[in-house]
Short mmCIF file of C-alpha atoms in Angstrom, two decimals:
data_model
loop_
_atom_site.label_atom_id
_atom_site.label_comp_id
_atom_site.label_asym_id
_atom_site.label_seq_id
_atom_site.Cartn_x
_atom_site.Cartn_y
_atom_site.Cartn_z
CA MET T 16 83.87 11.63 35.47
CA LYS T 17 87.06 13.40 34.50
CA SER T 18 89.03 12.86 37.68
CA GLN T 19 92.13 10.71 37.37
CA TYR T 20 90.86 8.43 40.12
CA PRO T 21 87.75 6.30 39.79
CA LEU T 22 84.82 7.46 41.89
CA SER T 23 84.94 4.29 43.94
CA GLU T 24 88.36 5.31 45.27
CA GLN T 25 87.62 8.94 46.06
CA GLY T 26 86.19 8.33 49.54
CA TYR T 27 82.54 9.00 48.79
CA ILE T 28 79.56 7.31 50.42
CA GLN T 29 78.16 4.90 47.87
CA GLN T 30 74.77 5.33 46.25
CA LEU T 31 74.20 8.74 47.81
CA SER T 32 74.08 11.98 45.85
CA ILE T 33 73.09 15.58 46.39
CA ASP T 34 71.19 17.66 43.84
CA CYS T 35 71.01 21.44 44.14
CA VAL T 36 68.19 23.59 42.75
CA ILE T 37 69.27 27.24 42.64
CA PHE T 38 66.37 29.68 42.39
CA GLY T 39 66.78 33.27 41.26
CA TYR T 40 64.29 36.04 40.41
CA GLN T 41 64.47 38.73 37.76
CA ASP T 42 62.00 40.73 35.65
CA LYS T 43 59.05 39.15 37.47
CA LYS T 44 60.24 35.66 36.56
CA LEU T 45 61.45 32.82 38.76
CA LYS T 46 64.61 31.30 37.33
CA VAL T 47 66.81 28.26 37.87
CA LEU T 48 70.57 28.13 37.31
CA VAL T 49 71.29 25.15 35.06
CA PRO T 50 74.69 23.92 33.84
CA LYS T 51 75.04 22.21 30.48
CA LEU T 52 77.53 19.35 30.65
CA ASN T 53 80.76 19.58 28.72
CA PHE T 54 80.09 16.58 26.45
CA LYS T 55 78.76 16.23 22.94
CA GLY T 56 74.99 16.02 22.95
CA GLU T 57 72.63 18.21 24.93
CA PHE T 58 72.99 17.21 28.56
CA PHE T 59 71.52 19.56 31.14
CA ALA T 60 71.92 18.49 34.75
CA LEU T 61 71.42 20.01 38.17
CA PRO T 62 74.60 20.88 40.05
CA SER T 63 75.12 17.52 41.74
CA GLY T 64 77.75 15.58 43.60
CA PHE T 65 78.56 13.05 46.25
CA VAL T 66 79.28 13.11 49.99
CA TYR T 67 82.71 12.35 51.43
CA GLN T 68 82.85 9.86 54.27
CA ASP T 69 84.03 12.56 56.68
CA GLU T 70 81.69 15.32 55.49
CA ASP T 71 78.35 16.58 56.85
CA ILE T 72 75.64 16.37 54.19
CA ASP T 73 74.90 20.11 54.54
CA ASP T 74 78.59 20.86 53.99
CA ALA T 75 78.60 18.64 50.93
CA ALA T 76 75.68 20.62 49.49
CA ARG T 77 77.54 23.90 50.10
CA ARG T 78 80.72 22.50 48.52
CA ILE T 79 78.86 21.29 45.43
CA LEU T 80 77.18 24.66 45.01
CA ARG T 81 80.47 26.51 45.42
CA ASP T 82 82.50 24.22 43.14
CA ARG T 83 79.94 24.13 40.37
CA THR T 84 78.71 27.72 40.48
CA GLY T 85 81.15 29.89 42.42
CA ILE T 86 78.30 30.78 44.77
CA GLN T 87 79.29 31.10 48.44
CA ASP T 88 77.28 31.35 51.63
CA VAL T 89 73.74 31.22 50.27
CA TYR T 90 70.38 30.44 51.79
CA LEU T 91 70.03 26.67 51.50
CA GLU T 92 67.23 24.26 52.51
CA GLN T 93 67.04 20.52 52.31
CA PHE T 94 63.70 19.67 50.69
CA ASN T 95 63.32 16.06 49.67
CA VAL T 96 64.90 12.66 49.16
CA THR T 97 64.40 10.88 45.86
CA GLY T 98 64.96 7.16 46.15
CA LYS T 99 62.82 5.05 43.83
CA ALA T 100 64.20 1.55 43.39
CA ASN T 101 64.39 2.00 39.62
CA ARG T 102 66.21 5.33 39.83
CA SER T 103 69.32 5.02 37.68
CA SER T 104 71.60 7.12 35.55
CA LYS T 105 72.12 4.23 33.13
CA VAL T 106 69.94 5.67 30.35
CA PHE T 107 71.66 9.02 30.64
CA LEU T 108 75.15 7.55 30.80
CA ASP T 109 74.61 5.17 27.89
CA ARG T 110 73.36 8.04 25.74
CA LEU T 111 76.33 10.15 26.82
CA ILE T 112 78.81 7.40 25.92
CA GLU T 113 77.03 6.80 22.62
CA GLN T 114 77.53 10.44 21.68
CA ASN T 115 81.04 10.59 23.14
CA PRO T 116 82.58 7.23 22.16
CA GLU T 117 86.08 8.48 22.97
CA LEU T 118 85.12 8.19 26.65
CA ILE T 119 85.13 4.43 26.42
CA ALA T 120 88.69 4.23 25.22
CA ALA T 121 89.95 7.01 27.41
CA ASN T 122 88.16 6.38 30.62
CA VAL T 123 85.51 3.79 31.21
CA GLN T 124 87.41 0.70 30.08
CA LYS T 125 90.52 1.73 31.92
CA LEU T 126 88.55 2.27 35.09
CA ASN T 127 86.97 -1.13 34.78
CA GLU T 128 90.47 -2.58 34.99
CA THR T 129 91.25 -1.06 38.38
CA VAL T 130 92.05 -3.33 41.29
CA SER T 131 88.60 -2.99 42.82
CA GLY T 132 87.13 -4.24 39.58
CA ILE T 133 84.54 -1.48 39.75
CA GLY T 134 84.96 1.41 37.37
CA ASP T 135 83.01 4.63 37.26
CA TYR T 136 80.36 3.13 35.03
CA ASP T 137 79.36 0.48 37.53
CA TRP T 138 79.71 2.85 40.46
CA PHE T 139 77.70 5.55 38.77
CA THR T 140 74.86 3.46 37.37
CA ARG T 141 73.72 1.89 40.62
CA ARG T 142 70.56 3.29 42.18
CA PHE T 143 71.35 6.59 43.92
CA ILE T 144 69.42 8.04 46.81
CA SER T 145 69.48 11.77 46.13
CA ILE T 146 69.06 14.42 48.80
CA GLY T 147 67.64 17.61 47.30
CA TYR T 148 68.63 21.08 48.47
CA TYR T 149 67.24 24.34 47.16
CA ALA T 150 69.11 27.65 47.29
CA LEU T 151 67.62 31.15 47.11
CA VAL T 152 69.99 33.75 45.70
CA ASP T 153 70.02 37.39 44.68
CA ILE T 154 70.62 36.93 40.98
CA ASN T 155 72.64 40.17 40.83
CA GLN T 156 75.17 38.83 43.32
CA VAL T 157 75.90 35.71 41.32
CA THR T 158 78.62 35.36 38.75
CA ALA T 159 78.05 31.79 37.73
CA GLN T 160 81.27 29.88 37.21
CA LYS T 161 81.53 26.67 35.34
CA THR T 162 84.02 23.90 36.00
CA ASP T 163 85.52 21.59 33.40
CA LEU T 164 82.42 19.44 33.81
CA ASP T 165 80.34 22.24 32.33
CA GLU T 166 80.18 23.64 28.83
CA SER T 167 78.04 26.53 30.06
CA ILE T 168 75.87 27.56 32.96
CA GLN T 169 72.96 29.94 32.73
CA TRP T 170 69.64 31.06 34.16
CA TYR T 171 66.50 29.60 32.64
CA ASP T 172 62.95 30.73 33.31
CA LEU T 173 61.23 28.20 35.53
CA ASP T 174 58.44 27.90 32.98
CA ASN T 175 60.88 27.31 30.12
CA LEU T 176 63.50 24.88 31.42
CA PRO T 177 65.50 22.64 29.13
CA SER T 178 64.82 18.92 29.22
CA MET T 179 67.20 17.60 31.85
CA ILE T 180 68.81 14.25 32.56
CA MET T 181 67.19 11.59 34.73
CA ASP T 182 64.51 12.99 37.06
CA HIS T 183 66.09 16.43 37.40
CA ASN T 184 63.07 18.31 36.01
CA GLN T 185 60.91 16.50 38.56
CA ILE T 186 63.34 17.41 41.33
CA ILE T 187 63.00 21.10 40.43
CA GLY T 188 59.22 20.72 40.63
CA ASP T 189 59.53 19.14 44.07
CA ALA T 190 61.83 21.95 45.22
CA LEU T 191 59.34 24.59 44.07
CA GLU T 192 56.49 22.81 45.81
CA THR T 193 58.33 22.67 49.15
CA PHE T 194 59.49 26.26 48.79
CA LYS T 195 55.89 27.45 48.28
CA LEU T 196 54.54 25.22 51.05
CA THR T 197 56.84 26.58 53.76
CA LEU T 198 57.52 30.07 52.41
CA ASP T 199 55.26 31.89 54.89
CA GLN T 200 56.59 30.12 57.96
CA LYS T 201 60.23 30.33 56.93
CA ALA T 202 59.87 33.89 55.60
CA ASN T 203 62.66 33.06 53.18
CA ALA T 204 61.50 34.37 49.78
CA PHE T 205 63.22 37.73 50.50
CA HIS T 206 66.59 36.08 49.80
CA LEU T 207 65.62 36.25 46.11
CA LEU T 208 65.58 40.07 46.21
CA GLU T 209 68.36 42.63 46.16
CA GLU T 210 69.77 43.74 49.48
CA THR T 211 67.15 46.48 49.90
CA PHE T 212 63.67 46.43 48.42
CA THR T 213 60.28 48.07 48.60
CA MET T 214 57.02 46.49 49.67
CA LYS T 215 55.98 46.67 46.00
CA ASP T 216 59.01 44.49 45.11
CA VAL T 217 57.92 41.94 47.71
CA GLN T 218 54.35 41.91 46.43
CA GLU T 219 55.50 41.40 42.84
CA LEU T 220 57.74 38.54 43.97
CA TYR T 221 54.90 36.80 45.81
CA GLU T 222 52.56 37.35 42.88
CA THR T 223 55.13 35.71 40.62
CA ILE T 224 55.69 32.74 42.93
CA PHE T 225 52.02 32.04 43.61
CA GLU T 226 50.71 33.19 40.22
CA LYS T 227 47.95 35.32 41.72
CA GLN T 228 47.29 38.93 42.68
CA TYR T 229 47.22 40.31 46.23
CA ALA T 230 45.35 43.34 47.58
CA ARG T 231 48.02 45.89 48.53
CA ASN T 232 46.95 46.74 52.09
CA ASN T 233 46.26 43.19 53.18
CA PHE T 234 49.49 42.02 51.63
CA GLN T 235 51.57 44.65 53.41
CA LYS T 236 49.90 43.78 56.71
CA LYS T 237 50.60 40.08 56.24
CA ILE T 238 54.26 40.65 55.41
CA LEU T 239 54.87 43.07 58.27
CA GLU T 240 53.27 40.65 60.72
CA MET T 241 55.99 38.14 59.87
CA ASN T 242 58.47 40.39 61.70
CA ALA T 243 61.10 39.14 59.27
CA LEU T 244 62.15 42.48 57.79
CA GLU T 245 63.95 45.56 58.95
CA ARG T 246 62.55 48.93 57.76
CA MET T 247 65.29 51.39 56.92
CA GLU T 248 65.27 55.04 57.90
CA LYS T 249 64.39 57.38 55.05
CA LYS T 250 67.20 59.64 54.00
CA PHE T 251 66.08 63.26 53.99
CA THR T 252 66.87 64.29 50.46
CA GLY T 253 64.48 66.58 48.63
CA ALA T 254 62.12 63.90 47.32
CA ALA T 255 62.62 61.50 50.20
CA ASN T 256 59.22 61.85 51.78
CA LYS T 257 57.59 60.68 48.57
CA ALA T 258 59.91 57.69 48.20
CA PRO T 259 58.61 54.36 49.47
CA TYR T 260 60.16 52.77 52.52
CA LEU T 261 63.02 50.40 51.87
CA TYR T 262 63.27 47.10 53.71
CA ARG T 263 66.00 44.53 54.12
CA LEU T 264 66.65 41.27 55.91
CA PRO T 265 68.26 41.89 59.31
CA LYS T 266 72.02 41.43 59.16
CA ARG T 267 73.13 38.04 60.35
CA GLU T 268 75.43 37.99 63.38
CA MET D 16 71.28 -7.93 64.89
CA LYS D 17 69.69 -11.32 65.50
CA SER D 18 69.45 -12.45 61.90
CA GLN D 19 71.55 -15.46 61.00
CA TYR D 20 73.18 -13.54 58.15
CA PRO D 21 75.41 -10.56 58.67
CA LEU D 22 73.87 -7.24 57.63
CA SER D 23 76.49 -6.80 54.95
CA GLU D 24 75.10 -9.83 53.13
CA GLN D 25 71.41 -9.04 53.37
CA GLY D 26 71.24 -6.85 50.28
CA TYR D 27 70.87 -3.48 51.98
CA ILE D 28 72.21 -0.17 50.72
CA GLN D 29 75.18 0.68 52.90
CA GLN D 30 75.20 3.61 55.32
CA LEU D 31 71.54 4.41 54.75
CA SER D 32 68.85 3.97 57.38
CA ILE D 33 65.25 4.95 57.92
CA ASP D 34 63.85 6.15 61.25
CA CYS D 35 60.11 6.29 61.87
CA VAL D 36 58.41 8.64 64.33
CA ILE D 37 54.85 7.46 65.02
CA PHE D 38 52.60 10.13 66.48
CA GLY D 39 49.36 9.37 68.28
CA TYR D 40 46.92 11.50 70.30
CA GLN D 41 44.91 10.65 73.38
CA ASP D 42 43.50 12.52 76.39
CA LYS D 43 44.70 15.84 74.99
CA LYS D 44 48.28 14.59 74.77
CA LEU D 45 50.51 14.00 71.76
CA LYS D 46 52.24 10.64 72.05
CA VAL D 47 55.02 8.72 70.34
CA LEU D 48 55.18 4.93 69.98
CA VAL D 49 58.59 3.81 71.26
CA PRO D 50 59.99 0.27 71.35
CA LYS D 51 62.41 -0.80 74.05
CA LEU D 52 65.10 -3.07 72.69
CA ASN D 53 65.24 -6.67 73.82
CA PHE D 54 68.70 -6.44 75.43
CA LYS D 55 69.88 -5.95 78.97
CA GLY D 56 70.17 -2.28 79.78
CA GLU D 57 67.65 0.40 78.95
CA PHE D 58 67.77 0.93 75.20
CA PHE D 59 64.92 2.87 73.63
CA ALA D 60 65.12 3.34 69.88
CA LEU D 61 62.85 4.56 67.10
CA PRO D 62 61.51 1.86 64.78
CA SER D 63 64.38 1.85 62.30
CA GLY D 64 65.78 -0.21 59.50
CA PHE D 65 67.61 -0.31 56.21
CA VAL D 66 66.67 -0.15 52.53
CA TYR D 67 67.01 -3.15 50.21
CA GLN D 68 68.77 -2.56 46.91
CA ASP D 69 65.55 -3.24 44.98
CA GLU D 70 63.19 -1.33 47.27
CA ASP D 71 61.73 2.20 47.06
CA ILE D 72 62.62 4.23 50.13
CA ASP D 73 58.92 4.92 50.84
CA ASP D 74 58.22 1.19 50.69
CA ALA D 75 61.11 0.55 53.07
CA ALA D 76 59.58 2.99 55.55
CA ARG D 77 56.20 1.21 55.31
CA ARG D 78 57.85 -2.20 55.73
CA ILE D 79 59.78 -1.07 58.81
CA LEU D 80 56.64 0.38 60.36
CA ARG D 81 54.69 -2.79 59.67
CA ASP D 82 57.38 -5.21 60.84
CA ARG D 83 58.17 -3.36 64.02
CA THR D 84 54.70 -2.22 65.02
CA GLY D 85 52.07 -4.24 63.15
CA ILE D 86 50.73 -0.94 61.77
CA GLN D 87 49.55 -1.08 58.14
CA ASP D 88 48.60 1.60 55.64
CA VAL D 89 49.13 4.73 57.71
CA TYR D 90 49.61 8.37 56.84
CA LEU D 91 53.36 8.76 56.34
CA GLU D 92 55.52 11.80 55.47
CA GLN D 93 59.23 12.05 54.85
CA PHE D 94 60.50 14.95 56.95
CA ASN D 95 64.26 15.21 57.17
CA VAL D 96 67.63 13.65 56.52
CA THR D 97 70.14 13.43 59.34
CA GLY D 98 73.69 13.06 58.12
CA LYS D 99 76.32 14.69 60.29
CA ALA D 100 79.81 13.35 59.61
CA ASN D 101 80.22 12.29 63.23
CA ARG D 102 76.88 10.47 63.37
CA SER D 103 77.61 6.96 64.61
CA SER D 104 76.01 4.18 66.59
CA LYS D 105 79.37 3.21 68.11
CA VAL D 106 78.66 4.64 71.56
CA PHE D 107 75.28 2.94 71.65
CA LEU D 108 76.61 -0.38 70.36
CA ASP D 109 79.60 -0.45 72.70
CA ARG D 110 77.33 0.18 75.68
CA LEU D 111 74.96 -2.51 74.46
CA ILE D 112 77.79 -5.04 74.11
CA GLU D 113 79.20 -4.07 77.51
CA GLN D 114 75.85 -4.86 79.11
CA ASN D 115 75.28 -7.95 76.97
CA PRO D 116 78.72 -9.59 76.76
CA GLU D 117 77.23 -12.84 75.48
CA LEU D 118 76.67 -11.06 72.15
CA ILE D 119 80.39 -11.03 71.46
CA ALA D 120 80.76 -14.77 71.78
CA ALA D 121 77.51 -15.57 70.09
CA ASN D 122 77.40 -13.09 67.32
CA VAL D 123 79.88 -10.34 66.72
CA GLN D 124 83.06 -12.38 66.62
CA LYS D 125 81.52 -15.02 64.42
CA LEU D 126 80.31 -12.37 62.02
CA ASN D 127 83.76 -10.85 61.85
CA GLU D 128 84.96 -14.17 60.51
CA THR D 129 82.67 -14.16 57.48
CA VAL D 130 84.18 -14.22 54.04
CA SER D 131 83.66 -10.53 53.47
CA GLY D 132 85.67 -9.81 56.59
CA ILE D 133 83.06 -7.29 57.66
CA GLY D 134 80.81 -8.27 60.51
CA ASP D 135 77.75 -6.46 61.76
CA TYR D 136 79.78 -4.35 64.17
CA ASP D 137 81.83 -2.74 61.41
CA TRP D 138 78.85 -2.45 59.10
CA PHE D 139 76.65 -0.97 61.78
CA THR D 140 79.07 1.54 63.29
CA ARG D 141 79.87 3.44 60.10
CA ARG D 142 78.23 6.82 59.66
CA PHE D 143 74.60 6.37 58.60
CA ILE D 144 72.56 8.86 56.65
CA SER D 145 69.09 8.53 58.12
CA ILE D 146 65.90 9.47 56.31
CA GLY D 147 63.18 10.40 58.79
CA TYR D 148 59.51 9.60 58.25
CA TYR D 149 56.67 10.55 60.56
CA ALA D 150 53.38 8.66 60.76
CA LEU D 151 50.06 9.97 62.07
CA VAL D 152 47.81 7.26 63.45
CA ASP D 153 44.50 6.89 65.25
CA ILE D 154 45.79 5.46 68.51
CA ASN D 155 42.62 3.37 68.92
CA GLN D 156 43.29 1.53 65.68
CA VAL D 157 46.78 0.45 66.69
CA THR D 158 47.64 -2.78 68.42
CA ALA D 159 51.36 -2.35 68.71
CA GLN D 160 53.25 -5.56 68.02
CA LYS D 161 56.82 -6.13 68.99
CA THR D 162 59.29 -8.32 67.17
CA ASP D 163 62.11 -10.29 68.77
CA LEU D 164 64.18 -7.12 68.58
CA ASP D 165 61.83 -5.51 71.11
CA GLU D 166 61.28 -6.21 74.79
CA SER D 167 58.24 -3.94 74.77
CA ILE D 168 56.61 -1.20 72.75
CA GLN D 169 54.41 1.53 74.17
CA TRP D 170 53.08 5.03 73.83
CA TYR D 171 54.92 7.80 75.65
CA ASP D 172 53.75 11.36 76.10
CA LEU D 173 55.74 13.62 73.81
CA ASP D 174 56.69 15.76 76.82
CA ASN D 175 57.87 12.75 78.81
CA LEU D 176 59.86 10.58 76.42
CA PRO D 177 62.53 8.16 77.62
CA SER D 178 66.14 8.96 76.84
CA MET D 179 66.76 7.29 73.50
CA ILE D 180 69.83 6.00 71.70
CA MET D 181 71.95 8.14 69.40
CA ASP D 182 70.11 11.25 68.14
CA HIS D 183 66.65 9.68 68.24
CA ASN D 184 65.21 12.23 70.68
CA GLN D 185 66.43 14.98 68.35
CA ILE D 186 64.84 13.23 65.36
CA ILE D 187 61.48 13.23 67.16
CA GLY D 188 61.90 16.96 67.74
CA ASP D 189 62.63 17.50 64.04
CA ALA D 190 59.57 15.44 63.08
CA LEU D 191 57.32 17.52 65.34
CA GLU D 192 58.74 20.75 63.94
CA THR D 193 58.06 19.73 60.34
CA PHE D 194 54.62 18.41 61.23
CA LYS D 195 53.67 21.75 62.81
CA LEU D 196 55.23 23.77 60.00
CA THR D 197 53.23 22.12 57.22
CA LEU D 198 50.12 21.03 59.12
CA ASP D 199 47.83 23.74 57.71
CA GLN D 200 48.83 23.20 54.09
CA LYS D 201 48.78 19.42 54.30
CA ALA D 202 45.63 19.36 56.44
CA ASN D 203 46.91 16.12 57.90
CA ALA D 204 46.45 16.42 61.68
CA PHE D 205 42.99 14.82 61.37
CA HIS D 206 44.68 11.43 60.89
CA LEU D 207 45.38 11.51 64.64
CA LEU D 208 41.64 11.47 65.43
CA GLU D 209 39.10 8.66 65.43
CA GLU D 210 37.22 8.01 62.21
CA THR D 211 34.52 10.58 63.03
CA PHE D 212 35.00 13.63 65.22
CA THR D 213 33.42 16.92 66.21
CA MET D 214 34.80 20.38 65.57
CA LYS D 215 35.49 20.55 69.31
CA ASP D 216 37.73 17.47 68.98
CA VAL D 217 39.65 19.20 66.18
CA GLN D 218 40.06 22.38 68.20
CA GLU D 219 41.35 20.46 71.23
CA LEU D 220 43.82 18.62 69.01
CA TYR D 221 45.16 21.86 67.50
CA GLU D 222 45.36 23.46 70.94
CA THR D 223 47.41 20.48 72.11
CA ILE D 224 49.76 20.56 69.13
CA PHE D 225 50.37 24.31 69.16
CA GLU D 226 50.05 24.76 72.94
CA LYS D 227 47.71 27.72 72.63
CA GLN D 228 43.98 28.49 72.70
CA TYR D 229 41.84 29.34 69.66
CA ALA D 230 38.62 31.36 69.51
CA ARG D 231 35.88 28.90 68.58
CA ASN D 232 34.25 30.72 65.65
CA ASN D 233 37.48 31.76 63.97
CA PHE D 234 38.89 28.29 64.43
CA GLN D 235 35.88 26.58 62.87
CA LYS D 236 36.00 28.99 59.92
CA LYS D 237 39.70 28.31 59.38
CA ILE D 238 39.23 24.55 59.45
CA LEU D 239 36.22 24.54 57.15
CA GLU D 240 38.04 26.74 54.65
CA MET D 241 40.62 23.98 54.26
CA ASN D 242 37.95 21.91 52.47
CA ALA D 243 39.66 18.82 53.88
CA LEU D 244 36.72 17.36 55.82
CA GLU D 245 33.40 15.79 55.00
CA ARG D 246 30.47 16.77 57.22
CA MET D 247 28.20 13.84 57.95
CA GLU D 248 24.41 13.97 57.88
CA LYS D 249 22.84 14.10 61.32
CA LYS D 250 20.83 11.03 62.21
CA PHE D 251 17.35 11.99 63.33
CA THR D 252 17.19 10.40 66.75
CA GLY D 253 15.42 12.25 69.55
CA ALA D 254 18.37 14.37 70.67
CA ALA D 255 19.98 14.57 67.28
CA ASN D 256 19.36 18.22 66.62
CA LYS D 257 21.29 19.12 69.74
CA ALA D 258 24.21 16.88 68.89
CA PRO D 259 27.16 18.55 67.20
CA TYR D 260 27.98 17.79 63.59
CA LEU D 261 30.35 14.94 63.03
CA TYR D 262 33.15 15.20 60.46
CA ARG D 263 35.47 12.71 58.86
CA LEU D 264 38.22 12.59 56.27
CA PRO D 265 36.82 11.78 52.83
CA LYS D 266 37.21 8.10 51.97
CA ARG D 267 40.19 7.42 49.80
CA GLU D 268 39.53 5.83 46.42
#
């Protein structure tokens, strides 16, 4: 909204957006990284953006994540498309303009006078089809960076999220549902852990995600049968033989 | 392509399409319902279409299925979005026009003269983001109907599909992958069977889908633990107590 060019002239595909849900894990809590928009009023919104005409949708998701959060090269999965006919950012945008009336003078009216006759307001308030992506990150590796669109960006507990614009809370719920549904087959939850971890760390993570307890032996068997982890050699220091095994995800090529 | 109005004036969202993969099952084979387009040349294409501005994307998928196949009220799941930057129907459309040169005189040139200056060719050959849906149907309940877009429509074995336009063979592969990945949690494979079925029918279906054998007792236990099926009372005819139990999906409200 703050670019000098109207959105309609920036080479994006119309009526298509990407929303990113970034999951982290700390202190036995699942968390989501949520920016607060840099406008008066309390506007929390998922890191979102549009797709350039010459850009793969997966690349657009990676670009949006990187630009809005400083996060590079993360585990990313497409999970859902939201496309109800009545989906609109009009309510959000009208409330934003109401609380930031200077935008009208500075931006919206001017844009409505562009040659195309379509300013950001019209472009932005049409129905958008939104492709959802979720990311799984090691929270310790992330130094969240905000852009000038953001007043702040921080981790919120999944069970204590702020009230977000449009259907963004619902989108987070959908992301969680898909993550849980395919977690075993994709063996991807480990991306939420530090580089090396114990089987106890994995069990605590699963117990957090699924909100239930697992029996230790059965759980370990189930995880090892996935063949998704690499067990590291124990270092032979004095107490090493009492230390639990450490695991990690195999290095990518 | 045969409508009297150019696509650009029919109220569709631009650069967004829906592709439907319809799975059936018969004689221990998974099958896909594939229309052949009503043009000279051999053009096989998934039932596809566009989304009206005032239409939910799920409703668009149901409409496309119904219009192109006569199939109503089926089990439908969104599975994937295809959106590579270089995705285009230009190769397909150029080959189609080459083999059907009368289209240029009759249609394409005329459309290029419309007020908007954008005929179907330009509209149609831009990059499309395609939302994939798969349907699971009882093959015995389907009387496939073709529209004037189709020369024919028929079931093909999944392992013996015709070569299809664009990336449609790949889309079928993606649909199958998602179906298999979430089958246990969604307990949805039963939609491929007749209204009532035996546990043996279910086992044969799973063995077909996953291309492996299951031990009978373990398999039955696994299926019953899903709590997805309703076991029907045996009718007390003479041989009834030797007949296997019949199961069905619970009636929807």
